[in-house]
């Protein structure tokens, strides 16, 4: 296997969701790009930069919605070196910084977000978010008597990963199908979800169905908080761009053989949806808890990406 094979293997794992969740794919992409760059030592500088850009594109093109992916790649690949050895050193340092920050962010969000969870609370969560689970686990570690209602999260059923993780942690958990969200909301004190992207207007882009939780929470006068590292804010939305919603294969929803028998039926499988800012109480980041209206400040002050218009 050559170096490009390794990078392609990571890209394929992200595409097929063997590696999934906005945080995990960002960390995997950063590490893959670093490892690939380290194999390009013998190239002249111009060729090095071309190869690096090609590799970055392969990683970024795997999944379109989680901005953590292009942000991680951009933060990893940027360098100001004039020779390849220095460039590789910078890229290695960038990757190490990104990966360490991402790991530490989970703990920091856990601490900040757990302040919003009280003894006796029932928390609803959706899909499988390491950031959201960090908040829930931290509250539990603090000795708070809490329980969780976890949605199944069709079609890929990431809720099964969540209930296993919560079970193994000892947190009492109830699994519901996605369509039971509104009925169940009256038993809930707080909704905690993760993020694939946060746009400049404070809207949340997360697993399909998140906006249903948000609407049901608002109707029942329950708060929804979002756990999102600063690298999940989308710089390009500052330029008016929309976050692309990934459409995945119909095979995830219905057996291809059955679908063949139904010529008048088509299947849509959008993987994410958009929850407007007005449904969100707070966004918990590793640098603090912000109202969604402060998305611009977070992008400007903490993400620090150069944005080309
Ligand atoms: C996962 C999903 C998660 C966010 C945040 O979608 O929507 O809520 O990515 O996760 P998919 P984390 O399963 O399609 O990748 O907090 O772990 O980054």
Short mmCIF file of C-alpha atoms in Angstrom, two decimals, residues 97-223:
data_model
loop_
_atom_site.label_atom_id
_atom_site.label_comp_id
_atom_site.label_asym_id
_atom_site.label_seq_id
_atom_site.Cartn_x
_atom_site.Cartn_y
_atom_site.Cartn_z
CA UNK A 97 -2.78 21.10 17.74
CA UNK A 98 -6.10 20.39 16.00
CA UNK A 99 -6.40 16.85 17.35
CA UNK A 100 -5.41 17.83 20.91
CA UNK A 101 -7.80 20.79 20.90
CA UNK A 102 -10.60 18.60 19.57
CA UNK A 103 -10.06 16.06 22.36
CA UNK A 104 -9.85 18.74 25.04
CA UNK A 105 -12.90 20.52 23.65
CA UNK A 106 -15.08 17.52 24.51
CA UNK A 107 -14.11 17.82 28.18
CA UNK A 108 -14.57 21.59 28.24
CA UNK A 109 -18.01 21.45 26.57
CA UNK A 110 -18.94 18.69 29.01
CA UNK A 111 -18.13 20.92 31.97
CA UNK A 112 -19.88 24.02 30.63
CA UNK A 113 -22.94 22.16 29.34
CA UNK A 114 -23.40 20.09 32.50
CA UNK A 115 -24.17 23.33 34.36
CA UNK A 116 -27.46 23.35 32.47
CA UNK A 117 -28.42 19.89 33.69
CA UNK A 118 -30.02 19.53 37.10
CA UNK A 119 -30.60 16.68 39.47
CA UNK A 120 -33.61 14.66 38.34
CA UNK A 121 -33.53 15.91 34.72
CA UNK A 122 -34.69 13.84 31.78
CA UNK A 123 -32.63 14.71 28.70
CA UNK A 124 -33.57 13.94 25.13
CA UNK A 125 -30.84 13.49 22.55
CA UNK A 126 -30.79 12.63 18.86
CA UNK A 127 -28.43 10.56 16.69
CA UNK A 128 -24.99 9.99 18.21
CA UNK A 129 -22.99 13.05 19.15
CA UNK A 130 -19.82 12.74 21.20
CA UNK A 131 -20.13 16.40 22.14
CA UNK A 132 -23.71 16.03 23.38
CA UNK A 133 -22.84 12.82 25.23
CA UNK A 134 -19.88 14.52 26.89
CA UNK A 135 -22.31 17.00 28.48
CA UNK A 136 -24.67 14.24 29.61
CA UNK A 137 -21.86 12.05 30.98
CA UNK A 138 -20.29 14.98 32.84
CA UNK A 139 -23.61 15.76 34.56
CA UNK A 140 -23.85 12.09 35.53
CA UNK A 141 -20.24 12.11 36.80
CA UNK A 142 -21.18 15.07 38.98
CA UNK A 143 -23.61 12.78 40.77
CA UNK A 144 -26.77 14.18 39.19
CA UNK A 145 -29.60 11.69 39.03
CA UNK A 146 -30.42 11.94 35.32
CA UNK A 147 -31.92 9.80 32.60
CA UNK A 148 -31.91 10.02 28.82
CA UNK A 149 -34.46 9.53 26.07
CA UNK A 150 -32.56 8.64 22.88
CA UNK A 151 -34.09 8.61 19.42
CA UNK A 152 -33.46 5.72 17.06
CA UNK A 153 -32.30 8.13 14.29
CA UNK A 154 -33.40 6.38 11.16
CA UNK A 155 -32.23 5.35 8.68
CA UNK A 156 -28.72 4.57 9.99
CA UNK A 157 -29.88 4.12 13.60
CA UNK A 158 -27.02 5.95 15.24
CA UNK A 159 -29.30 5.97 18.30
CA UNK A 160 -28.18 2.37 18.84
CA UNK A 161 -24.61 3.59 19.31
CA UNK A 162 -25.89 6.18 21.78
CA UNK A 163 -27.92 3.76 23.90
CA UNK A 164 -25.02 1.32 24.08
CA UNK A 165 -22.65 4.08 25.15
CA UNK A 166 -25.09 5.37 27.79
CA UNK A 167 -25.87 1.85 28.98
CA UNK A 168 -22.18 1.08 29.43
CA UNK A 169 -21.79 4.33 31.36
CA UNK A 170 -24.62 3.31 33.69
CA UNK A 171 -27.04 6.07 32.68
CA UNK A 172 -30.71 5.00 32.63
CA UNK A 173 -31.83 5.35 29.02
CA UNK A 174 -35.04 4.93 27.04
CA UNK A 175 -34.95 4.30 23.28
CA UNK A 176 -37.79 5.76 21.19
CA UNK A 177 -38.55 5.73 17.47
CA UNK A 178 -38.14 9.11 15.82
CA UNK A 179 -41.87 9.62 15.42
CA UNK A 180 -42.36 9.37 19.22
CA UNK A 181 -40.47 12.61 19.83
CA UNK A 182 -43.49 14.91 20.23
CA UNK A 183 -45.45 12.51 22.41
CA UNK A 184 -42.47 11.99 24.68
CA UNK A 185 -41.40 15.62 24.92
CA UNK A 186 -43.69 16.31 27.89
CA UNK A 187 -41.48 14.00 30.00
CA UNK A 188 -38.32 15.85 28.97
CA UNK A 189 -36.57 18.70 30.83
CA UNK A 190 -33.86 19.55 28.30
CA UNK A 191 -32.86 18.57 24.76
CA UNK A 192 -29.13 18.24 24.06
CA UNK A 193 -27.85 17.64 20.52
CA UNK A 194 -24.61 17.93 18.59
CA UNK A 195 -23.81 19.82 15.40
CA UNK A 196 -22.46 19.16 11.95
CA UNK A 197 -22.38 22.86 11.13
CA UNK A 198 -23.49 26.17 12.59
CA UNK A 199 -24.14 28.88 10.03
CA UNK A 200 -23.51 32.60 10.41
CA UNK A 201 -27.18 33.22 11.30
CA UNK A 202 -26.91 30.79 14.22
CA UNK A 203 -28.85 28.01 12.50
CA UNK A 204 -27.90 24.46 13.39
CA UNK A 205 -27.32 21.80 10.76
CA UNK A 206 -27.47 18.36 12.34
CA UNK A 207 -28.84 14.86 11.80
CA UNK A 208 -32.16 14.69 9.96
CA UNK A 209 -34.95 15.01 12.50
CA UNK A 210 -33.15 17.46 14.79
CA UNK A 211 -35.51 20.25 13.73
CA UNK A 212 -38.48 18.08 14.74
CA UNK A 213 -37.01 17.76 18.24
CA UNK A 214 -36.51 21.52 18.27
CA UNK A 215 -40.10 22.28 17.23
CA UNK A 216 -41.53 19.82 19.74
CA UNK A 217 -39.28 21.26 22.46
CA UNK A 218 -40.39 24.80 21.72
CA UNK A 219 -44.05 23.77 21.71
CA UNK A 220 -43.56 22.12 25.12
CA UNK A 221 -41.49 25.11 26.38
CA UNK A 222 -38.37 23.03 26.86
CA UNK A 223 -34.90 24.33 26.06
#
